[in-house]
XYZ file of C-alpha atoms in Angstrom:
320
model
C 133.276 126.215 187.877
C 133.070 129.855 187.827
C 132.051 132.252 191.230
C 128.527 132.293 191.879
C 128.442 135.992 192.538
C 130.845 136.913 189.859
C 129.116 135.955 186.040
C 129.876 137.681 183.963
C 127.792 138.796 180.463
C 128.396 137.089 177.437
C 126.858 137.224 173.689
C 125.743 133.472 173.254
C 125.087 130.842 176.404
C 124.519 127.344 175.481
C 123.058 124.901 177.379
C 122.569 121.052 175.915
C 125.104 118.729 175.255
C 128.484 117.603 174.408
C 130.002 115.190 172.727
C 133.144 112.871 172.219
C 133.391 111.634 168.758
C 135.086 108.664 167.488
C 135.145 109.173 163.376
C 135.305 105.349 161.722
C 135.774 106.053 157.847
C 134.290 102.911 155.921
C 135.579 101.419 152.494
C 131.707 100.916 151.929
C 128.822 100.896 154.384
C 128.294 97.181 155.378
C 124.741 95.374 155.073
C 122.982 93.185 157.513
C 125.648 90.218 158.125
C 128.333 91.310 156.165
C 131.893 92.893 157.047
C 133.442 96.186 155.997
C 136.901 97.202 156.848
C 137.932 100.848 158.328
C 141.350 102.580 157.512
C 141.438 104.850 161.047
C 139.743 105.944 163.887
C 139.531 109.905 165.068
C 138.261 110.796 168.203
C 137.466 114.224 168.530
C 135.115 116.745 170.422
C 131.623 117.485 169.752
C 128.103 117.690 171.186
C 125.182 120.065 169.108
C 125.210 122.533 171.940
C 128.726 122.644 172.392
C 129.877 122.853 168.935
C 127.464 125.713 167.984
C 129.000 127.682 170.874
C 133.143 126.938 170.100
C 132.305 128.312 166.600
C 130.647 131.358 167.798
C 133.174 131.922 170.095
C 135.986 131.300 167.311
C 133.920 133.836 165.271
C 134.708 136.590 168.003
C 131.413 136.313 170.388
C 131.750 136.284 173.902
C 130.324 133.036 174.960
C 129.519 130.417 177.633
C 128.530 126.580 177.572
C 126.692 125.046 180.202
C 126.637 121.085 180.556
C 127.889 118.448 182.431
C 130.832 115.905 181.991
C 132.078 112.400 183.481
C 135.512 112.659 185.132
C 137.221 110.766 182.449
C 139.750 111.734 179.844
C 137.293 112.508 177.395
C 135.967 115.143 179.656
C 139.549 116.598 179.976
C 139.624 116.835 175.955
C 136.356 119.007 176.491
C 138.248 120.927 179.172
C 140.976 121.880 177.058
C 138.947 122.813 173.697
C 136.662 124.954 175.680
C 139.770 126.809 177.582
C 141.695 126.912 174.231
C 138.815 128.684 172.546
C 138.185 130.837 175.069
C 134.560 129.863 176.375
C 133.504 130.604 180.120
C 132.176 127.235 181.007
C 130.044 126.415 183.997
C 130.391 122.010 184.012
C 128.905 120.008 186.120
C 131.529 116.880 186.880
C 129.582 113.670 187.477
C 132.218 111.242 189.606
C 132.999 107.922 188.421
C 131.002 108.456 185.136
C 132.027 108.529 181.670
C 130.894 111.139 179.287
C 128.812 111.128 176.131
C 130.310 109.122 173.363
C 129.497 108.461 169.932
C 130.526 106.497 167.425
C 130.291 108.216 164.060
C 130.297 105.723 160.866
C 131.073 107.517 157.209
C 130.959 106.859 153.826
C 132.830 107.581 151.244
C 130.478 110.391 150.722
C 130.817 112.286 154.289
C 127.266 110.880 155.089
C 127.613 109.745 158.671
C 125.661 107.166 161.192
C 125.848 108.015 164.273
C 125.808 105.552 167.484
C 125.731 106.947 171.053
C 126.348 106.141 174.765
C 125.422 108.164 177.524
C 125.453 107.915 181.229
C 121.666 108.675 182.849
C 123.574 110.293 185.478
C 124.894 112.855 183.083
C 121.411 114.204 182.522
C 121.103 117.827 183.284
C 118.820 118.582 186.092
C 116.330 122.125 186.137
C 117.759 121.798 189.855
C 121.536 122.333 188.787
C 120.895 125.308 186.415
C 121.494 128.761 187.778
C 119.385 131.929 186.550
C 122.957 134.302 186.674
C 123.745 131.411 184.033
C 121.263 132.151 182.028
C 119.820 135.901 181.808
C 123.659 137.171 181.501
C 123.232 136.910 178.005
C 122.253 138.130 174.263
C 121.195 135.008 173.369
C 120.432 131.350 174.556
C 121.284 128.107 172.762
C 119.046 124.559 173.807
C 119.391 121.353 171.832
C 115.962 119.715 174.260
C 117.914 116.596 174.555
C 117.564 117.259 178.481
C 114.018 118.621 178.154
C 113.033 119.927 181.177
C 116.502 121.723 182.165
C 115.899 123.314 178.541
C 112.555 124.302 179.299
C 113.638 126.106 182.116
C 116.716 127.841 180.536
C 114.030 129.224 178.284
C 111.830 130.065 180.466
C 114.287 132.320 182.492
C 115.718 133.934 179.188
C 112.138 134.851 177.822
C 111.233 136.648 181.465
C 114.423 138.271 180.906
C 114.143 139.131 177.352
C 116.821 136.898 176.524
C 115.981 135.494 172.257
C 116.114 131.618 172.439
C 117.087 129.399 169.867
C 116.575 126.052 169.508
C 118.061 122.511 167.566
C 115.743 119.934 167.848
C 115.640 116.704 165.896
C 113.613 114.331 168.672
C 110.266 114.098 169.917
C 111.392 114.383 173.792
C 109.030 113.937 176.070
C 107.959 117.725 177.195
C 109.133 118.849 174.284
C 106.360 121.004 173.051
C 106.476 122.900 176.455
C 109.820 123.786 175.300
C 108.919 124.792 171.618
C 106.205 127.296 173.366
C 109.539 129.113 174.423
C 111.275 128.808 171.527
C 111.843 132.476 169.401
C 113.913 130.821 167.031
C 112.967 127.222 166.327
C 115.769 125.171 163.377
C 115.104 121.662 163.705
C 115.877 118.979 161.234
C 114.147 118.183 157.703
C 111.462 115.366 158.693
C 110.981 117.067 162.389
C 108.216 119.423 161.319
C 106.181 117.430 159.698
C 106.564 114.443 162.771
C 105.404 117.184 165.409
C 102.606 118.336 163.366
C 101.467 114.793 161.952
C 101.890 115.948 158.295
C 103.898 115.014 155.535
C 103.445 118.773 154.231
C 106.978 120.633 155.058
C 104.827 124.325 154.378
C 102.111 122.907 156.124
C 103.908 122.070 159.704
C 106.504 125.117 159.797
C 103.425 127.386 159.004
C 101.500 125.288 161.973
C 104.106 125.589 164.285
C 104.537 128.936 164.025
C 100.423 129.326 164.626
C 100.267 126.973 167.692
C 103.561 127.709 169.403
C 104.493 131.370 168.844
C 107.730 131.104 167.034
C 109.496 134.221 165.748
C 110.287 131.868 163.022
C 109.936 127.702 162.615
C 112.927 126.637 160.622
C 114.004 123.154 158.613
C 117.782 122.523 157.341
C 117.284 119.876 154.711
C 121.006 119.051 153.936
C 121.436 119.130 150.025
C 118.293 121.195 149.225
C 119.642 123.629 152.069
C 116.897 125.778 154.679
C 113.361 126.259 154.352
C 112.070 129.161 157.289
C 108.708 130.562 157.567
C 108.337 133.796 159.456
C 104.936 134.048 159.901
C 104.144 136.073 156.599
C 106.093 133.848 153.981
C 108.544 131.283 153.678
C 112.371 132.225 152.949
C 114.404 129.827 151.086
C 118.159 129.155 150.294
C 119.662 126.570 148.479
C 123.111 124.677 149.829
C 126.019 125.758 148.216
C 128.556 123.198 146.912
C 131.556 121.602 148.360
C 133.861 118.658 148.361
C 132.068 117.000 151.570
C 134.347 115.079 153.677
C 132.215 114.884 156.365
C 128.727 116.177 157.513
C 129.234 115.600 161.131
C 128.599 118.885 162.587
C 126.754 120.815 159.962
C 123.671 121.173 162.037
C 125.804 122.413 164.936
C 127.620 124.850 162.436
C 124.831 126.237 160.958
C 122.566 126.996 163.975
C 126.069 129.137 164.851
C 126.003 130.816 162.007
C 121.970 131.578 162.299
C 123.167 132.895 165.710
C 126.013 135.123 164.575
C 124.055 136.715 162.171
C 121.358 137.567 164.664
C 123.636 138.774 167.283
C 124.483 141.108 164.416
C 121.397 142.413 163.085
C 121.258 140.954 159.819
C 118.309 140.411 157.649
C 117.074 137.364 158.159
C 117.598 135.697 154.744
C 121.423 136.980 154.885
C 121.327 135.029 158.388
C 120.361 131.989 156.786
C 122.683 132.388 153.714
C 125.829 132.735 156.064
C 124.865 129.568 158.106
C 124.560 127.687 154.943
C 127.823 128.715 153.961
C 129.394 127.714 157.675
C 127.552 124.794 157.589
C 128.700 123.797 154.127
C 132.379 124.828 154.427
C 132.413 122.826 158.394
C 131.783 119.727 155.872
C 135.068 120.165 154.104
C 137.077 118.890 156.779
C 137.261 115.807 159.282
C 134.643 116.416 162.653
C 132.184 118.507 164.151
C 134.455 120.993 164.064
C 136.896 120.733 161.690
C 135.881 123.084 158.967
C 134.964 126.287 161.404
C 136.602 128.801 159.037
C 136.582 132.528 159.627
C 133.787 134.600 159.069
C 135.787 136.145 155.929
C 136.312 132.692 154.480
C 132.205 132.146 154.912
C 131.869 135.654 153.315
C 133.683 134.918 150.518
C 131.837 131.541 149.760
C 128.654 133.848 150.137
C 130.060 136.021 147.559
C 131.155 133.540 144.630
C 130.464 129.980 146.129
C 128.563 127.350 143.812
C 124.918 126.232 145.141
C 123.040 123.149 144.871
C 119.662 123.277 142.854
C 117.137 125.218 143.828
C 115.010 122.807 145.610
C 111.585 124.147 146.700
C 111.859 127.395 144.170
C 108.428 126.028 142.300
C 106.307 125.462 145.774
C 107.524 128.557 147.191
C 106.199 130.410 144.084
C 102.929 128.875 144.083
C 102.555 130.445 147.928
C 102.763 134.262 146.289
């Protein structure tokens, strides 16, 4: 763990969680009672927090991760990633525990299922966080999972001026103290519309926005790509088209590219057109993290890449 009195400032600072990944590639996806052989098993690092942050850092950002680990070998595979990319990490080591695991199933589509173990003593306290952690930074990264150390990461960056972002995908308890700290909110397709009790997409980002204060409320929607209202009108981009080996990560990714392109002072819909291209390149390749590719590899995608269909190009132009 870094010096107290010596942190140092830093472009992105993540706090949320890590992951290690075991990758079981399926012939075909059993049903209820049934068998299904596997050819492999991969185990590899990732986490949402943690992920987002090694790709910004691979991108040339100056970042740090803050989390907490068990003291087994997994967390020395997290030890080693984080030092070999670079990122300033301030761990918390829990003795005698093991760290976050999942179990990630795929098809022979890159769709995944994902099963996880975690240690209650790995939870991140508000108690353990320091504010040096926190305000020495352009930007700050949450994922909620530990809601109230979150909250409080927020908190401190929005006294400080410090632009939060957010992933969320569950209903934590807490969680809409959180959101009320939230600049940047990208959550996942059906959250919205769960946290708003509507099955109307335009309807809950627009809501959110109204009740919590969001800069911007934000969906990814996989396929049919990102749907972001801003407060005056919605901004959509389609997905573009790969070979998908795996979708592990493409959350993770994109949120890193929405971050990147912030921390540059892109437009917004150019933001969300280069994490769609991160995101869908990351899926190209085995892991969270496999398919991080350089920012002129995502540029070029951008420039000449094949898209998806235009999902929600008819709703949007019945909103003008």
């Amino acid at each position: 763990m870094a010096d107290f009195g010596n942190i140092s400032q830093v472009d992105l600072v993540g706090v949320g969680l890590n992951a290690t990944d075991t990758l079981i590639p399926l012939s075909h996806y059993p049903a209820p009672g049934t068998k299904a052989s596997f050819r492999s098993t991969t185990i590899l690092p990732g986490g949402q927090v943690a992920s987002t942050v090694i790709a910004c850092q691979q991108w040339g950002l100056r970042t740090r991760y803050v989390g907490k680990l068990g003291d087994d070998e997994a967390a020395v595979l997290h030890q080693r990633e984080f030092a070999r990319a670079g990122v300033e990490t301030e761990i918390i080591t829990v003795p005698e525990a093991a760290s976050l695991q999942s179990l990630i199933l795929l098809d022979n589509n890159g769709e995944r299922t994902v099963l996880n173990r975690r240690d209650e003593r790995l939870a991140l306290k508000p108690s353990e966080l320091r504010r040096e952690w926190i305000v020495n930074a352009r930007a700050l990264h949450v994922d909620g999972y530990d809601t109230s150390a979150a909250t409080l990461a927020a908190q401190w960056a929005r006294e400080a001026g410090v632009p939060v972002i957010a992933d969320l995908d569950e209903l934590y308890p807490g969680v809409e103290a959180l959101i009320e700290k939230i600049d940047y909110l990208i959550v996942s397709r059906d959250f919205p519309c769960r946290l708003m009790q509507t099955e109307d997409l335009e309807q809950a980002l627009r809501r959110i926005q109204q009740c919590f204060g969001c800069k911007l409320s934000a969906a990814t929607l996989g396929e049919d790509g990102v749907l972001a209202w801003d407060g005056v009108q919605f901004h959509y981009t389609p997905a573009y088209w790969v070979e998908v080996a795996d979708t592990t990560g493409a959350g993770d990714i994109f949120h890193a590219g929405f971050i990147y392109g912030l921390l540059q002072g892109w437009p917004l819909d150019h933001q969300l057109d280069f994490a769609c291209a991160a995101a869908a390149l990351n899926c190209t390749a085995i892991g969270a993290r496999g398919g991080i590719r350089p920012v002129e590899e995502i540029q070029a995608l951008m420039a000449g890449g094949k898209r998806h269909p235009e999902a929600y190009q008819a709703q949007l132009l019945s909103t003008k």
